[in-house]
PDB file of C-alpha atoms in Angstrom:
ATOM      1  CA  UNK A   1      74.709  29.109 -22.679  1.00 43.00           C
ATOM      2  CA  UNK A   2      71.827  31.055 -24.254  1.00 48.00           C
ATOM      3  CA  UNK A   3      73.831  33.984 -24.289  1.00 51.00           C
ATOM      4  CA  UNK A   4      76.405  32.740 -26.971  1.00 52.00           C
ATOM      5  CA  UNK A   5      74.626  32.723 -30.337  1.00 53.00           C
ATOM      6  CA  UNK A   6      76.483  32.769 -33.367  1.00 47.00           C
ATOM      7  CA  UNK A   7      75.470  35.259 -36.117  1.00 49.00           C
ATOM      8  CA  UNK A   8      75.118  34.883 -39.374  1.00 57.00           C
ATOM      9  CA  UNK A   9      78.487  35.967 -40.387  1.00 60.00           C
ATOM     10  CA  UNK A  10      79.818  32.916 -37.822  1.00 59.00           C
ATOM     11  CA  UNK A  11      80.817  35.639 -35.469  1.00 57.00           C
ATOM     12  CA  UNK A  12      79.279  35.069 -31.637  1.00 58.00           C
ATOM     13  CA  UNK A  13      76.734  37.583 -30.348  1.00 53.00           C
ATOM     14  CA  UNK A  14      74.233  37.642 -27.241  1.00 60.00           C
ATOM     15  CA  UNK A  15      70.532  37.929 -27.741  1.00 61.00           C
ATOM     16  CA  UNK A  16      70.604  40.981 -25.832  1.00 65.00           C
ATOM     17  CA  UNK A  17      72.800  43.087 -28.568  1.00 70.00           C
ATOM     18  CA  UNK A  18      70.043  41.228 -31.167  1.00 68.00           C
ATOM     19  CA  UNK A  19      67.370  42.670 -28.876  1.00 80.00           C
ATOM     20  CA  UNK A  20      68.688  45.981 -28.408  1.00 84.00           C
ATOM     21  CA  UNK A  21      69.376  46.769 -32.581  1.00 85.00           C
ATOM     22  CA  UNK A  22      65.945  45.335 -32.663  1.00 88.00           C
ATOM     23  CA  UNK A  23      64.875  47.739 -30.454  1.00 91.00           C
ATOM     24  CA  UNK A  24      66.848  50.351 -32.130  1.00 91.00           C
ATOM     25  CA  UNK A  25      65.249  49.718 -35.536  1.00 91.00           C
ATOM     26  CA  UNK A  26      61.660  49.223 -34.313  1.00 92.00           C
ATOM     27  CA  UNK A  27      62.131  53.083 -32.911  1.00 93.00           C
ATOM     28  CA  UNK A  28      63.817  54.344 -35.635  1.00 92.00           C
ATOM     29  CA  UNK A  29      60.902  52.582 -37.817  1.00 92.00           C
ATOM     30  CA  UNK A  30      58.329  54.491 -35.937  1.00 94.00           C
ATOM     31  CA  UNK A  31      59.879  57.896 -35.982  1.00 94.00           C
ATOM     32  CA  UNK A  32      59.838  57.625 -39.751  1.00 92.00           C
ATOM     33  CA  UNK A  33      56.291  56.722 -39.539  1.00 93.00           C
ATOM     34  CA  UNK A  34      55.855  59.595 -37.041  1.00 94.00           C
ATOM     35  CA  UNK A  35      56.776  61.802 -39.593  1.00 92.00           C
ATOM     36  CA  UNK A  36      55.040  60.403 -42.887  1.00 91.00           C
ATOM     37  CA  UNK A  37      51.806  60.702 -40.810  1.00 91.00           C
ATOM     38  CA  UNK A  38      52.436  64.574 -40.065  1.00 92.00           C
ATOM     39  CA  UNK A  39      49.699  66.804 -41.758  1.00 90.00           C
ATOM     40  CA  UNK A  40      51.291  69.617 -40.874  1.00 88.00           C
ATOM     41  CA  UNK A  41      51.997  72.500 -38.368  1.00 89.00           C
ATOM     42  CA  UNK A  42      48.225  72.163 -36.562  1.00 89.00           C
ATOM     43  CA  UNK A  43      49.215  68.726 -36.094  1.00 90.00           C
ATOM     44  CA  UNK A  44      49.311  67.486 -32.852  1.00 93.00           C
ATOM     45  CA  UNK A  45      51.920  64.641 -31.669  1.00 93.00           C
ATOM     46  CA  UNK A  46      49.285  62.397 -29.950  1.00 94.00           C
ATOM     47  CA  UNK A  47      46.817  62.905 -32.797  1.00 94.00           C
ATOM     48  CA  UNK A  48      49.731  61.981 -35.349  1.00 94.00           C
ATOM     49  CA  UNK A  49      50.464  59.113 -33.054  1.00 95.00           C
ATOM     50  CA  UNK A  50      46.819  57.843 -32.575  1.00 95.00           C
ATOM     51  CA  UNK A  51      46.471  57.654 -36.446  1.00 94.00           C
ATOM     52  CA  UNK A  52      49.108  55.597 -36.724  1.00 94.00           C
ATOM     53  CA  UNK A  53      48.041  53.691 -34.051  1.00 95.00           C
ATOM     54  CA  UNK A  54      44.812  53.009 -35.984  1.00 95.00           C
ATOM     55  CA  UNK A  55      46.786  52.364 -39.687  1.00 93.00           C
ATOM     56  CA  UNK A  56      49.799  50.142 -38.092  1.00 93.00           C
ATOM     57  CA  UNK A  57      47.499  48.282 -35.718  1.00 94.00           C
ATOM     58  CA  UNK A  58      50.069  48.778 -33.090  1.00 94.00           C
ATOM     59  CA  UNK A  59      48.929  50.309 -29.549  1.00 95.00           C
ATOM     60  CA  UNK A  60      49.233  54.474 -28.911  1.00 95.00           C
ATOM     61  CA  UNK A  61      51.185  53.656 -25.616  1.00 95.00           C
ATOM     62  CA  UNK A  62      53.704  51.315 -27.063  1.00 95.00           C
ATOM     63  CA  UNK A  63      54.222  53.897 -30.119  1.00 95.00           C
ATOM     64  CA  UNK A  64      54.614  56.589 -27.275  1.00 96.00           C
ATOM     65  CA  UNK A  65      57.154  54.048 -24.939  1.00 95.00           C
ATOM     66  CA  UNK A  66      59.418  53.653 -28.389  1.00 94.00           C
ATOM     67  CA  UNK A  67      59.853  57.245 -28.277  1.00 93.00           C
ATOM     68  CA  UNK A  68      59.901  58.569 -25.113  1.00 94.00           C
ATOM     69  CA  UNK A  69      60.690  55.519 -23.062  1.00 93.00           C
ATOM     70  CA  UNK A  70      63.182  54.053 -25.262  1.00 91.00           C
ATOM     71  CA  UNK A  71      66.045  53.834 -22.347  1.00 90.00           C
ATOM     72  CA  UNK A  72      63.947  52.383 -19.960  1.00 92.00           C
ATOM     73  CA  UNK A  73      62.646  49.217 -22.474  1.00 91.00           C
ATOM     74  CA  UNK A  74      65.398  45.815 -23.704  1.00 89.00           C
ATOM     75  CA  UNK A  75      63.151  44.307 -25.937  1.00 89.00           C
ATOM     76  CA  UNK A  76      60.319  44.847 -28.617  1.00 92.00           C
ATOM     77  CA  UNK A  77      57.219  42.178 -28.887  1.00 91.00           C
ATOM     78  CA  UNK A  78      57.886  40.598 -32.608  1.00 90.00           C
ATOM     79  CA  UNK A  79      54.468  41.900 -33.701  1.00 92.00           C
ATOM     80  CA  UNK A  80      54.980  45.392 -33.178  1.00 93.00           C
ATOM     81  CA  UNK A  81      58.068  44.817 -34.976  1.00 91.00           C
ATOM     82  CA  UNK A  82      56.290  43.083 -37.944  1.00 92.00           C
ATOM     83  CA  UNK A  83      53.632  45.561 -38.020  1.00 93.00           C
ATOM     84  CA  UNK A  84      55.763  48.896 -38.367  1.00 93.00           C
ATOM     85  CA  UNK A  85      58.349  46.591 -41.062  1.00 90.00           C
ATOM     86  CA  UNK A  86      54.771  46.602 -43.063  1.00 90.00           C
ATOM     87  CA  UNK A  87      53.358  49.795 -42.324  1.00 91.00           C
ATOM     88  CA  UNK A  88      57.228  51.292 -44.013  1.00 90.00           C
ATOM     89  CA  UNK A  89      56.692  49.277 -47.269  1.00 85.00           C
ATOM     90  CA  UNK A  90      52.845  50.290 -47.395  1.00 88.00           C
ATOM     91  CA  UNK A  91      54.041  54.211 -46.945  1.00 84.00           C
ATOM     92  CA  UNK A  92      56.504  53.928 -49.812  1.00 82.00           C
ATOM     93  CA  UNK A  93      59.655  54.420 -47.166  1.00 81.00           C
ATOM     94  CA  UNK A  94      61.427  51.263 -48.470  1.00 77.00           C
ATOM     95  CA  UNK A  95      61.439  52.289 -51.564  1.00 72.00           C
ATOM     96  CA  UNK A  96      62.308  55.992 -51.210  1.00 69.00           C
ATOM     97  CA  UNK A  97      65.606  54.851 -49.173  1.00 69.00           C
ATOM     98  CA  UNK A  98      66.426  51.862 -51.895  1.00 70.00           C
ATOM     99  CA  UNK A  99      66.135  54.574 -54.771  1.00 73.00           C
ATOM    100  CA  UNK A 100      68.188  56.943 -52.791  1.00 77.00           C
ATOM    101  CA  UNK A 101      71.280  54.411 -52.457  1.00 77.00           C
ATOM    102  CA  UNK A 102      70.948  53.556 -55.780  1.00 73.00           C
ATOM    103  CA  UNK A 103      71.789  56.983 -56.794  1.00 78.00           C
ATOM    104  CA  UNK A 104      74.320  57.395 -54.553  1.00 81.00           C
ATOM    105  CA  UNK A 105      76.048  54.523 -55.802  1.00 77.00           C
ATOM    106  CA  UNK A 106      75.899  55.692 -59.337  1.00 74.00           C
ATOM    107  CA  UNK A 107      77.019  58.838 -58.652  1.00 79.00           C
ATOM    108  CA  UNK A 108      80.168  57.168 -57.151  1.00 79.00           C
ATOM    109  CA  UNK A 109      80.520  54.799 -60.052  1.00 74.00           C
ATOM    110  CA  UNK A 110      80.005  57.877 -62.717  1.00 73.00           C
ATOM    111  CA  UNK A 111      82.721  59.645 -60.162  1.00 74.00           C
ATOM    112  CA  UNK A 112      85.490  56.158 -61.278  1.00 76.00           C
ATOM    113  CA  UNK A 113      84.006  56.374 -65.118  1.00 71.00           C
ATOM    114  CA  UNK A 114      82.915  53.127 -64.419  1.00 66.00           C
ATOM    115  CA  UNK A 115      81.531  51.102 -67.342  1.00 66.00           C
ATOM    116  CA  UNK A 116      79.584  49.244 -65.529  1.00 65.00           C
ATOM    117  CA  UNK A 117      77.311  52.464 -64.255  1.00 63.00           C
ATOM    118  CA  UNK A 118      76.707  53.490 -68.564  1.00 64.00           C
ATOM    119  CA  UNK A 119      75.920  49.505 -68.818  1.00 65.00           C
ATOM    120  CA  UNK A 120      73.195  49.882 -66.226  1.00 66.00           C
ATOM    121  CA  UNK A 121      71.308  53.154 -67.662  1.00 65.00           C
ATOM    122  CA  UNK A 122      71.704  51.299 -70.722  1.00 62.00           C
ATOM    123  CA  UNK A 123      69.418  48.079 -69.395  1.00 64.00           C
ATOM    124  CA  UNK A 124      67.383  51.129 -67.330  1.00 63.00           C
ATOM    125  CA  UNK A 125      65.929  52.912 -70.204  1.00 59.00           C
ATOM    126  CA  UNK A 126      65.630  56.095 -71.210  1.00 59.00           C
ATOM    127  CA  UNK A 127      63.088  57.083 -68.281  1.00 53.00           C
ATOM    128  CA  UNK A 128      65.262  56.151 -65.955  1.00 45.00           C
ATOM    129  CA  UNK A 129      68.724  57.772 -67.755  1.00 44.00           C
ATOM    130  CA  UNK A 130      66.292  61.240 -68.025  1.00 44.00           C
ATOM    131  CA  UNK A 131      65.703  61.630 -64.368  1.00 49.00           C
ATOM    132  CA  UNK A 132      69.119  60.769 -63.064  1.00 47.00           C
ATOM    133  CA  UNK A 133      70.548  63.676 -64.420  1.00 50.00           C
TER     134      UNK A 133
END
């Protein structure tokens, strides 16, 4: 029975997909961070890795099994999860992908001549209106 939840969207899903996109997400979260901690080309991966560590507050080996070890893992610990969801919004990687689909969705709407697109660099200001195009 614990392997029929329902979803939000009312549509039934097991824990193990839930686990698994987890999973996904967590290792996707921690390339990302992988990369924003890069220095450059004298950078080491386990020295990039072990400064993370140290910043996120999540363990070098579990940082290493997310990337290399990915296949052989079906869940991720809720903390490590937490902790690399707050180490993206404290490197400014939230924001930088929020931004980036915001200006790919005006760009579609100035693509229909949408009013509602001129409406909202209106309300944005100036600042905003200058750097969009």
């Amino acid at each position: 029975m614990s392997d029929n939840r329902v979803s939000e969207t009312g549509k039934n899903c097991s824990e193990d997909d839930m686990s698994i996109s987890a999973l996904d997400e967590a290792a996707g979260w921690a390339e990302e961070l992988m990369n924003a901690e890069w220095r450059g080309r004298k950078d080491k991966e386990k020295v990039v890795r072990y400064r993370l560590s140290r910043k996120v507050g999540v363990s070098e080996s579990y940082l290493f099994r997310l990337q290399y070890k990915l296949s052989e893992m079906n869940d991720v610990r809720g903390s490590v999860y937490r902790a690399l969801m707050l180490a993206r919004h404290a490197y400014g990687l939230v924001t930088e992908a929020g931004e980036k689909a915001y200006l790919k969705e005006k760009a579609l709407a100035d693509a229909r001549n949408s009013k509602l697109a001129g409406l909202a660099s209106a309300v944005a200001g100036p600042q905003i209106e200058r750097e969009m195009r």
